[in-house]
Short mmCIF file of C-alpha atoms and ligand atoms in Angstrom, two decimals:
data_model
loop_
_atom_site.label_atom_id
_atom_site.label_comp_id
_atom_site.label_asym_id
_atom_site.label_seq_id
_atom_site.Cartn_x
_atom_site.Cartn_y
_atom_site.Cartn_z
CA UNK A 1 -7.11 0.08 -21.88
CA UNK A 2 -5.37 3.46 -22.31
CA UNK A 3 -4.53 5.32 -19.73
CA UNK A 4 -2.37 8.01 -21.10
CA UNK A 5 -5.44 10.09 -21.93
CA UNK A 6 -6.98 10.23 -18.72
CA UNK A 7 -6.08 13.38 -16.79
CA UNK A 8 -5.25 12.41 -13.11
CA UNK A 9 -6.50 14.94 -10.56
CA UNK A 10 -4.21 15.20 -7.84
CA UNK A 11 -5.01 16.39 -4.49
CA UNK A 12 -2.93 19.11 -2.17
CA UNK A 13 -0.31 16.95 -1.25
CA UNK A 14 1.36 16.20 -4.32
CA UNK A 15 4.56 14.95 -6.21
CA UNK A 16 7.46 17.30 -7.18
CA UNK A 17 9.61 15.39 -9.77
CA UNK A 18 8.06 14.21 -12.73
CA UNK A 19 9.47 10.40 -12.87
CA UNK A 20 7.54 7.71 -14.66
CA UNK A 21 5.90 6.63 -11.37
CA UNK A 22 4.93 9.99 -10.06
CA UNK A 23 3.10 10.66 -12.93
CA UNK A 24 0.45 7.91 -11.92
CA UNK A 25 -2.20 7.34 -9.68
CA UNK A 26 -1.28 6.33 -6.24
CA UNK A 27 -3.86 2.66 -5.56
CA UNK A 28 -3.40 1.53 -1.85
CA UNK A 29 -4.70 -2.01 -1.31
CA UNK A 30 -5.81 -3.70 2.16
CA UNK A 31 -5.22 -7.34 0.98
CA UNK A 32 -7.40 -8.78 3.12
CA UNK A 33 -9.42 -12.11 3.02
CA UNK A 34 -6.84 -14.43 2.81
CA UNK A 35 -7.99 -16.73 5.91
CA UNK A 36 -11.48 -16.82 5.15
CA UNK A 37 -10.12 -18.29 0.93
CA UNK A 38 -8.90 -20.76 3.01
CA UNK A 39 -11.15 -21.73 5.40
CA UNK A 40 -13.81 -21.98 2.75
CA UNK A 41 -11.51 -24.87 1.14
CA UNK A 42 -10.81 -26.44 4.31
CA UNK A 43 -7.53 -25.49 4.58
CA UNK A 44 -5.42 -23.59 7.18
CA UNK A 45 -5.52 -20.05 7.60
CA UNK A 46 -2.01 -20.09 6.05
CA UNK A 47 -2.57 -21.24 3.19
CA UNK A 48 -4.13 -18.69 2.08
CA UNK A 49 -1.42 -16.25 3.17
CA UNK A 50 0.81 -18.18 0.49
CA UNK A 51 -2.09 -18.13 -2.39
CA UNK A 52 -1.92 -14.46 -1.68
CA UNK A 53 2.04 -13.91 -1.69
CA UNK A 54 1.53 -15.60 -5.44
CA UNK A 55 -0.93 -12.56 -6.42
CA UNK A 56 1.05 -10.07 -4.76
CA UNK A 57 3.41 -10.37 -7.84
CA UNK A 58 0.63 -10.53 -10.49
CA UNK A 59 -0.52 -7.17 -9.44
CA UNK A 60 2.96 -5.39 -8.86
CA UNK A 61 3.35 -6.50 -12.10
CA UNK A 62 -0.06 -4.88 -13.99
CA UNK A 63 -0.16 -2.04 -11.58
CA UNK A 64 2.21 0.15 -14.57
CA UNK A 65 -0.52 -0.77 -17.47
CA UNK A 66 -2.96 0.14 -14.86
CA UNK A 67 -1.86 3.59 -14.74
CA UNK A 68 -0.62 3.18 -11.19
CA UNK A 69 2.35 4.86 -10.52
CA UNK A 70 2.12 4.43 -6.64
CA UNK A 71 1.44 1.18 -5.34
CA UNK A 72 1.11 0.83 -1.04
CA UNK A 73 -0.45 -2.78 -0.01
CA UNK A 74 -1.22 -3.13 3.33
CA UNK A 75 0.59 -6.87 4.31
CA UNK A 76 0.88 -6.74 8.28
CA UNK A 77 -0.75 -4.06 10.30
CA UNK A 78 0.60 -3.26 14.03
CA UNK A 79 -2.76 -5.07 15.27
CA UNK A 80 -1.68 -8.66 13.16
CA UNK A 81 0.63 -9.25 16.04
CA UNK A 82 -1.94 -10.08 18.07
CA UNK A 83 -2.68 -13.54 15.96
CA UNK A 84 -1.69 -17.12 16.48
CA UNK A 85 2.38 -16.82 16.53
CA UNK A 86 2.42 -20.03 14.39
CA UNK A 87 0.43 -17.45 12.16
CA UNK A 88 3.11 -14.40 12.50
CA UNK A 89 5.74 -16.78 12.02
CA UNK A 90 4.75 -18.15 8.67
CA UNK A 91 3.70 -14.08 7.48
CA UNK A 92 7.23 -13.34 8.35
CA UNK A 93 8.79 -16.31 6.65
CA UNK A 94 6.42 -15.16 3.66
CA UNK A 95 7.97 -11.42 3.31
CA UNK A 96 11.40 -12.45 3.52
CA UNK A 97 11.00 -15.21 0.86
CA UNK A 98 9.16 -12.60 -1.13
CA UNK A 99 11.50 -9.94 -1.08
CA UNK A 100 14.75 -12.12 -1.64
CA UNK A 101 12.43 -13.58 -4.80
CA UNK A 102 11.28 -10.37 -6.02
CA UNK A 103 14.10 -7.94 -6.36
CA UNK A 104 15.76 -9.02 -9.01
CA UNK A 105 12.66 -8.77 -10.78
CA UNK A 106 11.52 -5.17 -9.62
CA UNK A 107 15.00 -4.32 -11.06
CA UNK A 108 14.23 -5.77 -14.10
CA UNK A 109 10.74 -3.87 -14.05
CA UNK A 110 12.36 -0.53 -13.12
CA UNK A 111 10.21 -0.79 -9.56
CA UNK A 112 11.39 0.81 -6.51
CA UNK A 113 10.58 -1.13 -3.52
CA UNK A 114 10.06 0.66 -0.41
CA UNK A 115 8.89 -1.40 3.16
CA UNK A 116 6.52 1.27 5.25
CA UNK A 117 6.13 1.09 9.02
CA UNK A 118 7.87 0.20 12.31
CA UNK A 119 11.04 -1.50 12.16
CA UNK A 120 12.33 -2.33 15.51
CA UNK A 121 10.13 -4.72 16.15
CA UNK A 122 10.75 -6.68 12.68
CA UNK A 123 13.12 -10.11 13.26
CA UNK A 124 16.70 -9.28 12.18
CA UNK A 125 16.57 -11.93 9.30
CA UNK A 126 13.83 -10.02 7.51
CA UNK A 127 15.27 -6.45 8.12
CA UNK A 128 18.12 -7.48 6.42
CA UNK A 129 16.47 -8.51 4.11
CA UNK A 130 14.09 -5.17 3.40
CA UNK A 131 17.34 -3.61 3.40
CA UNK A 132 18.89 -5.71 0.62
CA UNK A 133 15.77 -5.29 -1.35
CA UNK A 134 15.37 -1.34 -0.85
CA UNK A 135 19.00 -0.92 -1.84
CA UNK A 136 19.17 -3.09 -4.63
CA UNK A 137 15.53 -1.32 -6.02
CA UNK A 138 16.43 2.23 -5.37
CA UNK A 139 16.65 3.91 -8.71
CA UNK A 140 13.13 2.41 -10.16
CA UNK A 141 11.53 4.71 -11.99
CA UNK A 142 8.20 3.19 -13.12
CA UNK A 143 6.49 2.38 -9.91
CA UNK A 144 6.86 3.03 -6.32
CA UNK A 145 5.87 -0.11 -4.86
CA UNK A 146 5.44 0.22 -1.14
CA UNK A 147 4.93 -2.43 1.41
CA UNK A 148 3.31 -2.08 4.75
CA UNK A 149 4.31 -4.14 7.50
CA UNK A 150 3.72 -3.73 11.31
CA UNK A 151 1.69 -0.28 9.48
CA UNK A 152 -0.54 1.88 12.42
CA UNK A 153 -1.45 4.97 10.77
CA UNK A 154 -2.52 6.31 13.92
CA UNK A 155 1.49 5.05 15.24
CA UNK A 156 2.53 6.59 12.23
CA UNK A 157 0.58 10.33 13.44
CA UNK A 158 1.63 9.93 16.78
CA UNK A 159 4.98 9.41 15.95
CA UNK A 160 4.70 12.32 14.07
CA UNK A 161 3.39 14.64 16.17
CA UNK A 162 6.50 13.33 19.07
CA UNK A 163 9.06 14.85 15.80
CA UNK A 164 7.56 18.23 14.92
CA UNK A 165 7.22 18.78 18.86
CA UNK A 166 9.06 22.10 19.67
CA UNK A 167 8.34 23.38 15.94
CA UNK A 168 6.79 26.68 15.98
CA UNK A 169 5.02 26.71 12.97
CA UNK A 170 3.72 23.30 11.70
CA UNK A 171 1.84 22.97 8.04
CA UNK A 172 0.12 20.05 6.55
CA UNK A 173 3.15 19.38 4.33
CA UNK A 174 5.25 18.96 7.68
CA UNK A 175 2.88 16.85 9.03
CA UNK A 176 2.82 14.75 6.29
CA UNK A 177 6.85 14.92 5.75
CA UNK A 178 7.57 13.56 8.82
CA UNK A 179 5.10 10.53 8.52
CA UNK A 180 6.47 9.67 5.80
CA UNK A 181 10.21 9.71 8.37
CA UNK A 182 8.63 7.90 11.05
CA UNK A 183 7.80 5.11 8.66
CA UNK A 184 11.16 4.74 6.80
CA UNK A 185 9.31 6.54 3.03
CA UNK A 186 11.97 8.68 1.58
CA UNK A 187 9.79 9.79 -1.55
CA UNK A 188 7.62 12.85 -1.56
CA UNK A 189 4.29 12.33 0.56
CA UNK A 190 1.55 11.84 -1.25
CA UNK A 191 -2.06 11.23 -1.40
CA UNK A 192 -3.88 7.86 -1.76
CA UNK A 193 -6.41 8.09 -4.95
CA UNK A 194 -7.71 4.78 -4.69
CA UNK A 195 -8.30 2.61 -2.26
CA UNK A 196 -9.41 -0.94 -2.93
CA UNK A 197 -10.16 -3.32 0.29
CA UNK A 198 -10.39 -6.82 -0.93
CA UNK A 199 -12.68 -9.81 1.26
CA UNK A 200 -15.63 -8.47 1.91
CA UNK A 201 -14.84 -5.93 4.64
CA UNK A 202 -15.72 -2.45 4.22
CA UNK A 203 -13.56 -0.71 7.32
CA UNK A 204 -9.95 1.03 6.85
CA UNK A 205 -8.27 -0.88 10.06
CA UNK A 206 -6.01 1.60 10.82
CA UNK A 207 -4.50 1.91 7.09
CA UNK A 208 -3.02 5.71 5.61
CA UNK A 209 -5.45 7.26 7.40
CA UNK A 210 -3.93 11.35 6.55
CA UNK A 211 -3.10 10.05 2.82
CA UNK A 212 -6.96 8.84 2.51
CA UNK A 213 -8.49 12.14 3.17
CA UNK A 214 -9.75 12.32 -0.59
CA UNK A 215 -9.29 8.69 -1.60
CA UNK A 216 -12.22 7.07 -3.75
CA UNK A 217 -13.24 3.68 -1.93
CA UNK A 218 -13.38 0.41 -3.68
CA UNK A 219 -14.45 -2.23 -2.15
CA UNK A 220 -14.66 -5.88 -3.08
CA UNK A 221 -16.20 -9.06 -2.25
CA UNK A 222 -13.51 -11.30 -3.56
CA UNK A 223 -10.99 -11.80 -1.54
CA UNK A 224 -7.15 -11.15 -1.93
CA UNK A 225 -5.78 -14.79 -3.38
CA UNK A 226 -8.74 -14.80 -6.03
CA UNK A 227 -7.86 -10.79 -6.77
CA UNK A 228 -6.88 -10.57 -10.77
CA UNK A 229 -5.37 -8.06 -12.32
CA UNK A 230 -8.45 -8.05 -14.47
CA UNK A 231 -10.16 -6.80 -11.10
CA UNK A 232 -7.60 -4.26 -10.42
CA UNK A 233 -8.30 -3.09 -14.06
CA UNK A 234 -11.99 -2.80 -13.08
CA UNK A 235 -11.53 -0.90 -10.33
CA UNK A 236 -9.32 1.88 -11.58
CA UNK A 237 -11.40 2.11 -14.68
CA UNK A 238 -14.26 2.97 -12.08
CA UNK A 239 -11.72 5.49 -10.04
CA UNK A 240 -11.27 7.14 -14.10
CA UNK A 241 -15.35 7.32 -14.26
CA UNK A 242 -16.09 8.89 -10.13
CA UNK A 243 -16.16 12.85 -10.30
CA UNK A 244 -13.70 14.22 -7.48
CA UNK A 245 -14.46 17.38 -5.81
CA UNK A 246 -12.46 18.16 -3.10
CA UNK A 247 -15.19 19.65 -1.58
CA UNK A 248 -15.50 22.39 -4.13
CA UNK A 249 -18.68 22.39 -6.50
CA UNK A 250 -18.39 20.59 -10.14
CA UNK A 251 -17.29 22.53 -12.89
CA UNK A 252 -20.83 22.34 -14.76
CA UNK A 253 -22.74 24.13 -11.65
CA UNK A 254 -19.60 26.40 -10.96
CA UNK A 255 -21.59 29.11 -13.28
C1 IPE B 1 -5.24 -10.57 5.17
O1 IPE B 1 -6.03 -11.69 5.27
C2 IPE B 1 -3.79 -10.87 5.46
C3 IPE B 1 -3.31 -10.30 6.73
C4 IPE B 1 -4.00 -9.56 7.53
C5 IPE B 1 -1.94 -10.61 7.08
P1 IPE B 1 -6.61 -12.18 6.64
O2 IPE B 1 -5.64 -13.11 7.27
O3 IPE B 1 -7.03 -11.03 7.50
O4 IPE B 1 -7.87 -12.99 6.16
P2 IPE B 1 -9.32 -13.02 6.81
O5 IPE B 1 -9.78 -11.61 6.95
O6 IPE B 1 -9.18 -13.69 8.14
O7 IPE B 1 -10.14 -13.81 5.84
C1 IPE B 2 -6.11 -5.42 7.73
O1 IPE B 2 -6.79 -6.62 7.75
C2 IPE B 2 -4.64 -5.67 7.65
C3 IPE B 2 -4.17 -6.31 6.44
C4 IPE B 2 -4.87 -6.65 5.40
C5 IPE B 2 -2.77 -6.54 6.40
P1 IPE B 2 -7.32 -7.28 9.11
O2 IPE B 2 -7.93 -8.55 8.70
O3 IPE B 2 -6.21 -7.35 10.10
O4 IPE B 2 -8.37 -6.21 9.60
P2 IPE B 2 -9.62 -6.39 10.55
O5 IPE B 2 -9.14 -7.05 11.80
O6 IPE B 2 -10.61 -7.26 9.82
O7 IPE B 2 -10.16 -5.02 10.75
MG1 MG B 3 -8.77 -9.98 7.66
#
């Protein structure tokens, strides 16, 4: 599917450069659904976190030929600490194992890897490793992949809100510069467009809540390890056929 020819409406908060990956739509994904894949084969809950590390790759990977030039997936929110610790453990074992296994290949792929949300609360072993991985990605140009782990968007506003305090003038474009500080994004803010929640679940939990003001909802029954790029292809081909508006009328009954 092309997706040169489609023209990509952006909202107020927008890109400034004109980079490979700015030039696409920004997809957020809540990868959720994970236990429940698991559960349903009698399995532990964590075995489904590692079916879905495996898929994480597959869509980094057609997000590009998607037309995706932002990529944010939602892998640990602040709330996740409140599971099973065996549970935490094993997601934290899976992010560092994915990010020393990936970044060689998001060089390769020209993809700049970016983790959003807290750190100090992140074990030492796996900063480092974000570090590494950030450093090593920095100058991809073809996607912006960004990670979100121990992610609160309402954290991420608050925290906010603590920087500009003292400001005498604040604009949307502040507010939405320094949540992109608080949580460690050094690219331009910008807008989600799409928004896919995988597993059934039709709630945001707490995900980009400012940067989903305008974002067209997907949801999904299938959940995150069975997710195909084939499904990701689906949904932005349904983004490419909605009618945005902004809240302004459509063109036809503008007279
Ligand atoms: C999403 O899958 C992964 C994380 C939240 C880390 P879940 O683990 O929430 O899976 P379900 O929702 O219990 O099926
Ligand atoms: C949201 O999923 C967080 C991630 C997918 C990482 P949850 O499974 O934690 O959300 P709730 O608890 O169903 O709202
Ligand atoms: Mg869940």
């Amino acid at each position: 599917m092309s997706h040169s020819s489609h023209s990509v409406k952006r909202s107020h908060v927008h890109a400034t450069h004109g980079t490979a990956a700015e030039k696409g739509i920004h997809v957020a994904i809540i990868m959720d659904g994970n236990g429940r894949w698991a559960t349903a084969r009698g399995r532990p809950r964590t075995a489904g976190h590692i079916a879905g590390a495996r898929v994480v790759r597959k869509i980094v990977e057609a997000a590009p030929d998607c037309g995706i030039g932002m990529l944010t997936l939602y892998a640990f929110s602040a709330d996740n600490w409140a599971r099973p610790s065996r549970e935490v453990a094993l997601l934290m074992r899976l992010f560092r194992r994915y990010l020393v296994a990936e970044t060689d290949r998001c060089v390769t792929n020209d993809v700049r890897m970016r983790i959003i949300g807290r750190r100090d609360r992140i074990p030492g072993e796996l900063l480092r490793a974000i570090q590494a991985a950030e450093e090593a990605t920095k100058y991809g140009k073809k996607l912006d992949l960004r990670i979100a782990v121990d992610y609160s968007a309402r954290d991420a506003v608050t925290r906010a809100v603590k920087k500009l305090r003292g400001h005498e003038s604040v604009t949307r474009e502040d507010v939405a510069r320094a949540m992109c500080d608080v949580d460690h994004w050094t690219g331009d803010p910008r807008d989600v467009d799409l928004l896919i929640r995988t597993g059934g679940e039709q709630r945001l939990s707490d995900f980009l809540l400012w940067e989903c003001a305008y974002a067209e909802l997907y949801f999904t029954d299938r959940r995150w390890p069975d997710f195909s790029p084939a499904d990701l292809e689906q949904a932005v081909h349904q983004f490419h056929s909605r009618e945005r508006r902004f809240g302004a009328v459509p063109e036809a009954a503008a007279g």
